[in-house]
Amino acid sequence: MHPEIRKDQPGDCPICGMTLVPHGREESTLEQEDSQIRSLFFKFLWSTIFTIPVFLLATLEMMSPHSNLVFGYGDWVQLVFASIVFWGPGFFLTQKGFVSFLRRNLNMYSLIMIGVGSAYLFSVISFFFSGYFPDSLKSHGKVALYFEAASVILTLVILGEFLQARAQRRTGGAIQALLGLSPKTAHLIKDGSEKEIPIEEIRVGDRLRVKPGEKVPIDGVIEEGSSYVEESMLTGEPVPVKREIGDRVFGATINQTGSFVLRADKVGSETALSQIIHMVEEAQRSRAPIQGLADRVAGWLVPVVILIAVITFFSWFFFGPDPSLSYAILNSLSVLIIACPCALGLATPISVMVGVGIGAQNGILIRNAEALEKTEKGTILFTDKTGTLTEGRPGVTDIFPEEEEILRVACSLESRSEHPIAKAIVRKAYESKLQIPELTEFASLTGNGVKGKIGSEEVFIGKKTGWKIATFPKNIEEKENEFLAQGKTVIWVANQEKWLGIIAVTDPIKQTTPKAVSNIQSFGIRIVMLTGDSKVSAEKVGSQIGITEISSELSPEGKRQIVKNAKGPKEVLLVAGDGINDAPALSLADVGIAMGSGTEIAIQSASITLVKGDLLGISKAIQLSKETMKNIRWNLFFSFAYNFLGIPIAAGLLYPFFGILLSPMIAGAAMSLSSFSVVMNALRLRNAKL
């Protein structure tokens, strides 16, 4: 509940008193959680065994107050069995309450200790010193005992703790599933031979063979062969994708038909799977802003409840019917027990844990709970074009004039760039089997292109307006207009004296983009395209997918400025991108969404990362945010309903009108039921269809 609390061993939170959750989901911590659940189960079992006789004796005594139950030793049986429950399986609860007073951090265990402790200690004093009580406080010649209330309440609270621990264990199912994905062995190729080694022995640079049907052992780049690889553990999509020489593959994905050799480049905690697990764990422990409401309510609820219980006691003692002491004790105990804010503390974090886990299983990696909460409130989505709306794997369609020199210069420059268009040009040059000249003094002209030197001659590739030559050959401009009218992206190539020509590139629109755009717009969110591409090319893409608000030919600062200008008190800005030029705008957004296929700096600047790099993932992220926040609001409703409706009833507010009272046992059951309701409601999220 409180992420700032860190300890190097199991224990209780010094603020809320709840059992600390293991940091991580390694096998040892899972065993620790299972051990805790088993311990709570046996505490509940033994508590139930000793509580049932106490409850039955108290019930029979109410029905027949003059009978000598258990050969006249009924009260002794209640004392002994209730003491076993109080000082045995239930003692950890009252101990937590005592510690809360010592630390001056009042919480739900404070109320349990006061309520149960009062019932038990009063009963013990009444049992041994009943002669010191006045006759006016006696019923049928004896002071009432409340051993059954203390025992039943402790048993119900232990049951609630057990159900809560088991449910929290289940919320870690997403991480447990991810941990179970990693293969145990790999086929190492070394010195011309092949041998099987444990996954832990793989080192960066090792060559590994992956056979059909096997899991990819580690992150790396394919050096030999090709295959279709199912990457559902990363993307949430079960359709296999083709991977060839030069393509990256990720550990725990599943090789389908072919065989290939990869060279490992990331091992241990650096792999994509390890990074996903780490991000999910961190997000599950983060706090959503809406939890501040629960914290504030819980902060003043405990002292207010204690005050209400005191007022209830004296009101019934002085103005209630006989026996007034019994009514006073029972009703004040009911107030203390039903007001325990355990459900209030669980309401937000347990839904966040489930929601973040569902996101990970669908290729949506959420950095923190704040991003999960804000996404549903989005009003404008600013999105990049290349790699976000389009495939991000463009191909060269035209070179004008058709001279090999243009492609050689372009490949020499673009071989240093990671941009999708750069990769398309390099791929075209290698397919044409050209001799690529050596480049020196490479430099990036952010938002305009790149430059360098081939020999002593300076060369450039990029935007028409990004180079120092201000005059343009008429025939090349005419060809540019022709390519732009076809929706192609045009790249200009020059040396230090003249424009050499242009290269036309087409990046197909992703098949899922039109559906994703429609889904996002159905949420009432405006979509604005921000791109460094030409106006004609951008508008062509926009008309095909249903986006009418388009800003083109933008520099990174231009994108950032548009996002900055859109900020307002009623606007929540979502920004999606995949490149270095998107990072400034992503960092300025209320929620930055990075495509997993993009650059590291874009991913680091974002609050949400879509592993597949698909606009449909944004639609799913928005839907997940809405489902999670709706779930949290229902949880808060359950918490407030049990607390704020139950307290007046427990205090006896309805007694003068309807004769209704709430016994401490029923109050204890209601308190446990509130936690159970919250946990079960949170687990319903796992059925959400994104």
C-alpha positions as a printed Julia matrix, in Angstrom:
690×3 Matrix{Float64}:
   0.0     0.0     0.0
   2.91    2.33    0.72
   5.65    1.95   -1.96
   8.12    4.04    0.05
   8.35    1.26    2.66
  11.24   -1.11    1.93
  12.65   -3.86    4.19
  15.19   -6.63    3.69
  13.03   -9.27    5.38
   9.34  -10.18    5.81
   7.29   -8.11    8.23
   4.47   -5.59    8.54
   4.12   -2.13    7.06
   4.83    0.44    9.8
   2.12    2.73    8.38
  -0.91    0.58    7.54
   0.09   -2.58    9.43
  -0.56   -4.9     6.48
   1.86   -7.71    5.64
   4.65   -6.55    3.32
   4.5    -7.97   -0.2
   7.72   -9.54   -1.6
   9.64   -7.24   -3.96
   9.67   -9.28   -7.15
   8.31  -12.61   -8.26
  11.33  -14.92   -8.06
  10.73  -18.51   -7.02
  11.87  -17.82   -3.44
   9.43  -14.95   -2.98
   6.59  -17.03   -4.42
   7.39  -19.74   -1.85
   7.37  -17.04    0.83
   3.89  -15.91   -0.25
   2.66  -19.51   -0.29
   4.07  -20.02    3.21
   2.19  -16.95    4.45
  -1.07  -18.2     2.91
  -0.62  -21.63    4.53
   0.08  -19.98    7.88
  -3.09  -17.88    7.67
  -5.13  -20.92    6.65
  -4.01  -22.91    9.73
  -4.6   -19.9    11.98
  -8.14  -19.67   10.61
  -8.62  -23.43   11.0
  -7.52  -23.53   14.68
  -9.38  -20.32   15.46
 -12.58  -21.81   14.0
 -12.19  -25.05   15.96
 -12.01  -23.2    19.31
 -14.54  -20.48   18.38
 -17.44  -22.78   17.49
 -17.89  -24.14   21.06
 -17.68  -20.61   22.5
 -20.29  -19.36   20.04
 -22.63  -22.32   20.69
 -22.38  -21.96   24.48
 -23.1   -18.21   24.29
 -26.07  -18.83   22.01
 -27.54  -21.57   24.24
 -27.06  -19.34   27.28
 -29.1   -16.58   25.64
 -31.85  -19.09   24.86
 -31.76  -20.67   28.34
 -30.08  -18.27   30.8
 -30.82  -20.39   33.92
 -29.44  -23.71   32.67
 -26.1   -25.08   33.9
 -24.35  -25.66   30.59
 -21.52  -28.23   30.35
 -22.13  -29.39   33.92
 -21.92  -25.84   35.19
 -18.56  -25.15   33.6
 -19.82  -23.39   30.45
 -18.29  -20.04   31.39
 -14.95  -21.73   32.09
 -15.0   -23.37   28.67
 -15.7   -20.0    27.07
 -12.84  -18.39   29.01
 -10.3   -21.08   28.11
 -11.24  -21.45   24.44
 -11.58  -17.69   23.86
  -8.19  -17.17   25.51
  -6.63  -19.74   23.16
  -8.05  -17.82   20.15
  -7.08  -14.42   21.56
  -3.51  -15.29   22.62
  -2.94  -17.88   19.89
  -3.99  -17.62   16.2
  -5.62  -14.19   16.62
  -2.87  -12.54   18.64
  -1.0   -11.24   15.56
  -3.99   -8.98   14.81
  -4.15   -7.33   18.23
  -0.35   -7.12   18.23
  -0.48   -5.1    15.0
  -3.02   -2.78   16.6
  -0.82   -2.29   19.68
   2.17   -1.46   17.45
   0.06    1.09   15.53
  -0.48    3.05   18.75
   3.19    2.87   19.65
   4.13    4.21   16.22
   1.24    6.7    16.21
   0.04    5.41   12.85
  -3.58    4.51   13.54
  -5.03    2.02   11.05
  -7.61   -0.74   10.77
  -5.71   -2.91   13.25
  -6.05   -0.1    15.82
  -9.83   -0.5    15.66
  -9.63   -4.31   15.79
  -7.4    -4.17   18.87
  -9.65   -1.73   20.7
 -12.85   -3.62   19.81
 -11.69   -7.18   20.36
  -9.41   -6.28   23.27
 -12.23   -4.46   25.06
 -14.65   -7.37   24.62
 -12.12   -9.95   25.81
 -10.66   -8.01   28.76
 -14.1    -6.9    30.0
 -15.25  -10.54   29.9
 -12.19  -11.73   31.83
 -12.72   -9.05   34.53
 -16.45   -9.86   34.68
 -15.69  -13.57   35.04
 -13.25  -13.25   37.96
 -14.62  -10.11   39.68
 -18.37  -10.22   39.01
 -19.05   -9.6    42.71
 -17.68   -6.07   42.43
 -20.26   -5.09   39.81
 -23.55   -3.49   40.93
 -26.76   -5.5    40.48
 -28.02   -2.93   37.98
 -25.36   -4.14   35.51
 -26.28   -7.81   35.93
 -28.74   -9.9    33.97
 -30.17  -13.08   35.57
 -27.73  -12.61   38.42
 -24.51  -12.39   36.4
 -22.56   -9.86   34.37
 -22.73  -10.56   30.63
 -19.67  -12.14   28.99
 -18.56  -11.3    25.44
 -16.03  -14.07   24.79
 -18.0   -15.17   21.72
 -17.84  -11.66   20.19
 -14.05  -11.47   20.59
 -13.51  -15.01   19.24
 -15.89  -14.74   16.28
 -14.56  -11.33   15.22
 -10.92  -12.52   15.34
 -11.84  -15.62   13.34
 -13.65  -13.54   10.69
 -10.75  -11.08   10.42
  -8.27  -13.97   10.03
 -10.52  -15.34    7.26
 -10.44  -11.91    5.58
  -6.62  -11.82    5.84
  -6.4   -15.31    4.32
  -8.72  -14.47    1.39
  -6.87  -11.22    0.8
  -3.42  -12.9     0.78
  -4.63  -15.6    -1.6
  -6.19  -13.02   -3.94
  -3.02  -10.9    -3.91
  -1.04  -14.01   -4.8
  -3.33  -14.45   -7.79
  -2.84  -10.85   -8.92
   0.81  -11.72   -9.49
  -0.29  -14.25  -12.1
   0.86  -12.02  -14.98
   4.42  -11.87  -13.64
   4.42  -15.58  -12.76
   3.32  -16.36  -16.33
   6.12  -14.19  -17.7
   8.68  -15.87  -15.44
   7.54  -19.25  -16.68
   8.08  -18.29  -20.32
  11.86  -18.33  -20.27
  13.45  -21.57  -21.58
  15.94  -23.44  -19.38
  18.55  -24.46  -21.98
  20.05  -23.33  -25.3
  22.13  -24.87  -28.16
  25.56  -23.21  -28.19
  27.64  -23.3   -31.4
  31.37  -23.18  -30.61
  34.47  -24.41  -32.44
  32.38  -26.07  -35.1
  30.38  -28.18  -32.65
  27.01  -27.76  -30.94
  26.19  -28.47  -27.31
  23.3   -27.84  -24.92
  23.99  -25.42  -22.06
  21.9   -23.89  -19.24
  20.41  -20.49  -20.07
  22.44  -18.88  -17.25
  25.73  -19.71  -19.04
  24.93  -17.7   -22.2
  27.23  -14.71  -22.74
  26.99  -11.7   -25.06
  28.41  -12.69  -28.46
  27.57  -16.39  -28.21
  26.11  -18.02  -31.34
  23.03  -20.11  -30.61
  20.95  -22.38  -32.82
  17.16  -22.3   -32.47
  15.35  -25.34  -33.86
  11.71  -25.57  -35.02
   9.23  -25.56  -32.14
  11.76  -24.3   -29.59
  11.65  -21.11  -27.58
  14.19  -18.44  -28.47
  16.67  -18.64  -25.54
  17.84  -15.02  -25.38
  17.66  -11.64  -27.16
  19.82  -11.43  -30.27
  20.16  -10.86  -34.03
  19.67  -13.59  -36.65
  22.91  -14.38  -38.51
  21.83  -17.48  -40.46
  18.5   -18.8   -41.67
  14.95  -17.49  -41.3
  11.69  -18.52  -39.7
   8.29  -17.42  -38.5
   8.37  -16.49  -34.81
   5.34  -16.22  -32.53
   5.84  -13.11  -30.37
   2.54  -13.16  -28.46
   4.36  -12.98  -25.11
   5.59   -9.53  -26.19
   2.78   -8.21  -28.35
  -0.31  -10.13  -27.22
  -0.85  -11.1   -30.9
  -0.71  -14.86  -31.65
   0.01  -14.46  -35.42
   3.65  -15.43  -36.17
   5.87  -12.87  -37.93
   8.69  -13.59  -40.37
  12.21  -13.02  -39.08
  15.23  -13.04  -41.43
  18.98  -12.33  -41.33
  19.56   -9.01  -39.55
  16.23   -9.05  -37.7
  16.08   -9.0   -33.9
  14.44  -11.84  -31.98
  13.6   -11.9   -28.3
  14.01  -14.48  -25.57
  10.93  -16.61  -24.72
   9.28  -16.05  -28.12
   8.5   -19.3   -29.99
  10.18  -20.4   -33.21
   7.68  -21.99  -35.57
   8.91  -23.79  -38.7
  12.45  -22.83  -39.71
  15.83  -23.09  -38.02
  18.17  -20.15  -37.51
  21.34  -19.08  -35.74
  21.36  -15.94  -33.61
  24.12  -14.0   -31.91
  23.23  -13.07  -28.33
  23.48   -9.35  -27.58
  21.49   -9.04  -24.33
  21.52  -11.41  -21.38
  20.25  -11.52  -17.8
  18.43   -8.42  -16.6
  19.01   -6.66  -19.97
  16.67   -8.9   -21.97
  13.28   -7.66  -23.11
  11.49  -10.2   -20.88
  13.44   -9.11  -17.78
  12.77   -5.46  -18.55
   9.04   -6.18  -18.95
   8.92   -8.02  -15.62
  10.78   -5.17  -13.9
   8.46   -2.53  -15.41
   5.33   -4.48  -14.43
   6.55   -4.9   -10.84
   7.39   -1.21  -10.5
   4.03   -0.15  -11.96
   2.12   -2.54   -9.67
   3.76   -0.95   -6.63
   3.16    2.66   -7.77
   0.29    4.76   -6.44
  -2.51    6.19   -8.55
  -3.57    9.78   -7.76
  -7.08    8.56   -6.9
  -5.55    6.63   -4.0
  -4.91    9.99   -2.35
  -8.67   10.14   -1.68
  -8.6     6.77    0.08
  -5.52    7.81    2.08
  -7.12   11.05    3.24
 -10.34    9.28    4.26
  -8.44    6.52    6.1
  -6.3     9.17    7.83
  -9.22   10.77    9.65
 -11.54    7.75    9.73
  -9.8     5.95   12.63
  -9.88    8.81   15.2
 -13.42    9.77   14.14
 -14.6     6.17   14.55
 -13.03    5.93   18.02
 -14.86    9.14   18.96
 -18.16    7.76   17.59
 -17.63    4.52   19.54
 -17.08    6.47   22.78
 -20.21    8.57   22.17
 -22.16    5.39   21.34
 -21.03    3.71   24.58
 -22.04    6.56   26.87
 -25.3     7.24   24.98
 -26.46    3.66   25.43
 -25.1     3.41   28.97
 -27.03    6.45   30.21
 -30.09    6.46   27.93
 -30.43    2.88   26.64
 -32.77    0.14   27.93
 -31.67   -2.38   30.56
 -29.2    -3.96   30.75
 -27.65   -0.68   29.59
 -24.03   -1.86   29.97
 -24.61   -4.77   27.57
 -26.15   -2.49   24.95
 -23.35    0.06   25.4
 -20.56   -2.5    25.0
 -22.13   -4.38   22.1
 -22.99   -1.3    20.04
 -19.66    0.47   20.61
 -17.86   -2.77   19.65
 -19.98   -2.98   16.5
 -18.97    0.57   15.53
 -15.26   -0.18   16.02
 -15.38   -3.43   14.07
 -17.5    -2.44   11.05
 -15.51    0.79   10.55
 -12.2    -1.01    9.91
 -10.9     0.64    6.69
  -9.18   -2.48    5.34
 -11.27   -2.48    2.15
 -10.49    1.21    1.68
  -6.76    0.47    1.73
  -7.14   -2.35   -0.79
  -9.5    -0.58   -3.2
  -6.93    1.1    -5.46
  -3.71   -0.95   -5.31
  -5.3    -4.33   -5.95
  -7.03   -3.05   -9.12
  -3.79   -1.4   -10.27
  -1.94   -4.72   -9.8
  -4.49   -6.59  -11.9
  -4.75   -3.85  -14.57
  -0.98   -3.55  -15.05
  -0.7    -7.35  -15.31
  -3.42   -7.48  -17.99
  -1.63   -4.72  -19.88
   1.64   -6.69  -19.87
  -0.15   -9.75  -21.25
  -1.5    -7.6   -24.1
   1.79   -5.91  -24.99
   0.96   -2.7   -23.08
   3.74   -1.85  -20.62
   2.61    0.79  -18.11
   5.35    2.66  -16.28
   3.23    3.78  -13.3
  -0.31    3.88  -11.93
  -0.63    7.6   -12.64
  -0.37    6.92  -16.39
  -3.0     4.18  -16.05
  -5.37    6.66  -14.39
  -4.74    9.61  -16.72
  -5.11    7.69  -19.99
  -8.89    7.34  -19.64
  -9.19   11.12  -19.33
  -7.38   11.79  -22.62
  -8.95   14.49  -24.81
  -6.37   14.82  -27.63
  -4.03   12.21  -29.11
  -1.02   13.57  -30.99
   0.49   10.83  -33.12
   3.54   10.49  -35.34
   3.07    9.02  -38.82
   6.04    6.84  -39.73
   6.16    3.68  -37.63
   3.0     4.61  -35.74
   0.27    4.95  -38.35
   2.36    3.25  -41.03
   4.35    0.01  -40.98
   7.61    1.81  -40.23
   9.24   -0.49  -42.78
   9.18    1.61  -45.93
  10.61    0.58  -49.28
  12.36    2.58  -52.0
  10.1     2.87  -55.06
  11.85    5.44  -57.25
  15.24    7.12  -57.74
  15.48   10.19  -59.98
  17.61   10.56  -61.98
  18.21    6.82  -62.18
  21.88    6.98  -61.32
  23.73    4.54  -59.06
  25.77    7.41  -57.63
  22.67    8.82  -55.85
  21.95    5.5   -54.11
  25.65    4.99  -53.2
  25.87    8.42  -51.54
  22.51    7.93  -49.83
  23.47    4.49  -48.46
  26.83    5.76  -47.21
  25.05    8.46  -45.2
  22.03    6.47  -44.04
  24.04    3.44  -42.91
  24.72    5.41  -39.7
  21.0     6.11  -39.01
  18.34    3.99  -37.29
  15.38    5.73  -38.98
  13.02    3.38  -40.91
  13.52    5.36  -44.14
  17.29    5.13  -43.7
  17.01    1.35  -43.34
  14.93    1.19  -46.55
  17.62    3.05  -48.52
  20.42    0.85  -47.13
  18.41   -2.27  -47.92
  17.87   -1.08  -51.51
  21.59   -0.41  -51.97
  22.56   -3.88  -50.74
  19.91   -5.5   -52.94
  21.46   -3.65  -55.9
  24.92   -4.99  -54.83
  26.5    -1.55  -54.99
  29.99   -0.69  -53.75
  29.37    1.72  -50.85
  31.98    4.48  -50.38
  33.47    5.11  -46.93
  32.0     8.06  -44.99
  33.77   10.37  -42.54
  32.7    13.31  -40.34
  29.12   12.05  -40.03
  26.72   14.51  -38.36
  22.98   14.61  -37.76
  21.09   17.81  -38.63
  18.17   17.28  -36.25
  14.87   17.45  -38.07
  16.55   18.12  -41.45
  18.74   15.16  -42.37
  22.36   13.97  -42.08
  25.67   15.01  -43.62
  29.21   13.7   -43.9
  32.24   13.49  -46.18
  33.1    11.02  -48.93
  36.75   11.67  -49.54
  37.07   15.44  -49.41
  33.56   16.11  -50.73
  30.73   17.05  -48.38
  27.42   15.21  -48.98
  23.89   15.48  -47.59
  20.59   13.58  -47.52
  17.34   14.83  -46.03
  14.78   17.6   -46.43
  14.71   19.9   -49.41
  15.05   22.87  -47.07
  17.68   21.26  -44.87
  20.79   21.98  -46.97
  22.72   25.1   -47.96
  21.89   24.91  -51.7
  18.85   27.13  -52.27
  18.29   26.56  -56.0
  16.58   23.39  -57.21
  16.7    21.78  -60.67
  13.3    22.19  -62.35
  13.1    18.61  -63.65
  13.77   17.21  -60.16
  11.11   19.48  -58.6
   8.56   18.35  -61.17
   9.34   14.74  -60.4
   9.08   15.49  -56.68
   5.56   16.87  -57.14
   4.62   13.75  -59.09
   5.87   11.46  -56.32
   4.2    13.55  -53.59
   0.86   13.39  -55.42
   1.14    9.61  -55.17
   1.53    9.86  -51.4
   5.23    8.99  -51.42
   7.9    10.49  -49.16
  10.67   12.26  -51.04
  14.29   12.48  -49.8
  16.78   14.89  -51.39
  20.46   14.0   -52.01
  23.21   16.61  -52.6
  26.92   17.21  -52.55
  28.54   20.48  -51.57
  27.89   22.02  -55.0
  24.56   20.75  -56.35
  21.48   18.59  -55.84
  22.18   15.1   -57.16
  18.58   13.86  -57.17
  15.74   12.47  -55.1
  14.67    9.12  -53.67
  10.97    8.25  -53.29
   9.91    5.99  -50.45
   6.52    4.5   -49.61
   5.58    3.31  -46.15
   2.38    1.24  -46.22
  -0.36    2.03  -43.72
  -0.77   -0.65  -41.04
  -3.86   -2.77  -41.57
  -5.04   -2.11  -38.03
  -4.69    1.7   -38.23
  -8.17    2.59  -39.67
  -9.92    0.44  -37.04
  -7.74    1.89  -34.27
  -8.46    5.47  -35.38
 -12.2     4.74  -35.37
 -12.02    3.15  -31.89
 -10.06    6.06  -30.4
 -12.41    8.64  -31.91
 -15.37    6.71  -30.46
 -13.91    7.47  -26.99
 -14.38   11.19  -27.78
 -10.65   11.79  -28.33
  -9.41   14.1   -31.1
  -6.54   12.68  -33.17
  -3.91   15.05  -34.55
  -1.11   13.82  -36.84
   2.31   15.41  -36.28
   4.95   14.53  -38.86
   8.18   15.77  -40.37
   6.97   14.44  -43.72
   5.62   16.61  -46.53
   2.12   18.05  -46.41
   0.93   16.15  -49.5
   2.2    12.78  -48.2
   0.76   13.35  -44.73
  -2.66   14.41  -46.06
  -2.72   11.38  -48.34
  -2.25    9.07  -45.34
  -4.74   11.08  -43.26
  -7.48   10.83  -45.9
  -7.08    7.05  -46.04
  -7.44    6.47  -42.29
  -9.85    9.23  -41.24
  -7.56   11.84  -39.62
  -8.35   15.41  -40.67
  -6.16   17.42  -38.26
  -2.64   17.26  -39.68
   0.55   19.26  -39.05
   3.36   18.36  -41.43
   7.0    19.27  -42.19
   7.67   19.67  -38.46
  10.98   19.68  -36.62
  11.21   18.06  -33.16
  10.84   21.53  -31.64
   7.83   22.15  -33.86
   6.12   19.01  -32.55
   6.96   20.01  -28.99
   5.56   23.52  -29.5
   2.24   22.24  -30.87
   1.83   19.94  -27.85
   2.8    22.79  -25.51
   0.26   25.17  -27.12
  -2.51   22.57  -26.74
  -2.07   22.33  -22.97
  -4.98   23.67  -20.97
  -6.88   23.08  -17.71
  -9.48   20.9   -19.45
  -7.14   19.04  -21.78
  -5.35   15.75  -21.1
  -2.8    15.2   -23.86
  -1.75   11.78  -25.14
   1.31   11.77  -27.41
   2.4     8.69  -29.42
   5.73    8.37  -31.23
   8.67    6.11  -31.94
  11.7     8.23  -32.79
  14.28   10.57  -31.29
  12.41   13.48  -32.9
   9.3    12.5   -30.88
  11.05   12.5   -27.49
  10.56   16.25  -26.71
   6.82   16.01  -27.38
   6.53   12.72  -25.46
   8.16   14.23  -22.38
   5.74   17.18  -22.48
   2.62   15.01  -22.71
   0.3    14.12  -19.84
   0.71   10.54  -21.05
   3.49    9.7   -23.5
   3.0     6.49  -25.5
   6.06    4.96  -27.15
   6.06    2.34  -29.86
   8.18   -0.62  -28.74
   9.7    -0.77  -32.2
  11.06    2.77  -31.73
  14.23    4.21  -30.28
  15.38    3.82  -26.68
  15.11    7.56  -25.99
  11.47    7.6   -27.12
  10.65    4.66  -24.84
  12.43    6.29  -21.88
  10.44    9.5   -22.42
   7.07    7.72  -22.38
   4.68    6.6   -19.64
   3.33    3.69  -21.68
   5.2     1.47  -24.13
   3.39   -0.58  -26.75
   5.58   -3.61  -27.46
   4.08   -4.19  -30.89
   4.21   -0.53  -31.89
   0.65   -0.53  -33.18
  -1.97    2.25  -32.94
  -4.5    -0.41  -32.0
  -2.45   -0.8   -28.85
  -3.34    2.8   -27.91
  -7.01    1.94  -28.29
  -6.48   -1.07  -26.0
  -4.54    1.06  -23.49
  -7.38    3.59  -23.31
  -9.92    0.81  -22.86
  -7.77   -0.82  -20.16
  -7.51    2.52  -18.35
 -11.29    2.97  -18.46
 -11.95   -0.59  -17.24
  -9.4    -0.28  -14.41
 -10.64    3.11  -13.2
 -14.26    1.9   -13.31
 -13.16   -1.08  -11.24
 -11.4     1.17   -8.72
 -14.49    3.39   -8.38
 -16.63    0.33   -7.67
 -14.08   -0.75   -5.06
 -14.21    2.65   -3.39
 -18.01    2.48   -3.46
 -17.96   -0.92   -1.71
 -15.52    0.45    0.89
 -17.47    3.63    1.6
 -20.81    1.81    1.55
 -19.77   -0.72    4.2
 -18.09    1.92    6.37
 -20.43    4.89    6.14
 -23.7     2.98    5.96
 -22.61    0.43    8.56
 -21.38    2.86   11.25
 -24.76    4.58   11.91
 -26.54    1.2    11.99
 -23.91   -0.21   14.35
 -24.27    2.83   16.61
 -28.01    2.11   16.93
 -29.38    5.02   14.89
 -32.21    2.84   13.52
 -33.14    1.29   16.89
 -35.65    3.98   18.0
 -37.53    3.68   14.69
 -37.24    0.04   13.6
 -35.68   -1.76   16.59
 -32.65   -2.71   14.45
 -29.25   -3.32   16.04
 -26.04   -4.75   14.59
 -24.22   -7.29   16.74
 -20.39   -7.23   16.79
 -20.31  -10.63   15.09
 -22.4    -9.4    12.17
 -20.26   -6.25   12.05
 -17.13   -8.41   11.88
 -18.63  -10.46    9.08
 -19.56   -7.29    7.17
 -16.04   -5.89    7.61
 -14.51   -9.1     6.23
 -17.09   -9.17    3.45
 -16.1    -5.64    2.37
 -12.48   -6.74    1.83
 -13.66   -9.88    0.07
 -15.95   -7.82   -2.21
 -13.11   -5.48   -3.16
 -10.72   -8.33   -3.95
 -13.26  -10.29   -5.99
 -14.29   -7.16   -7.91
 -10.64   -6.41   -8.74
 -10.14   -9.96  -10.02
 -13.08   -9.46  -12.4
 -10.73   -7.22  -14.4
  -8.95  -10.32  -15.65
 -12.03  -11.08  -17.77
 -11.81   -7.74  -19.6
 -11.67   -8.19  -23.38
  -9.34   -5.64  -24.94
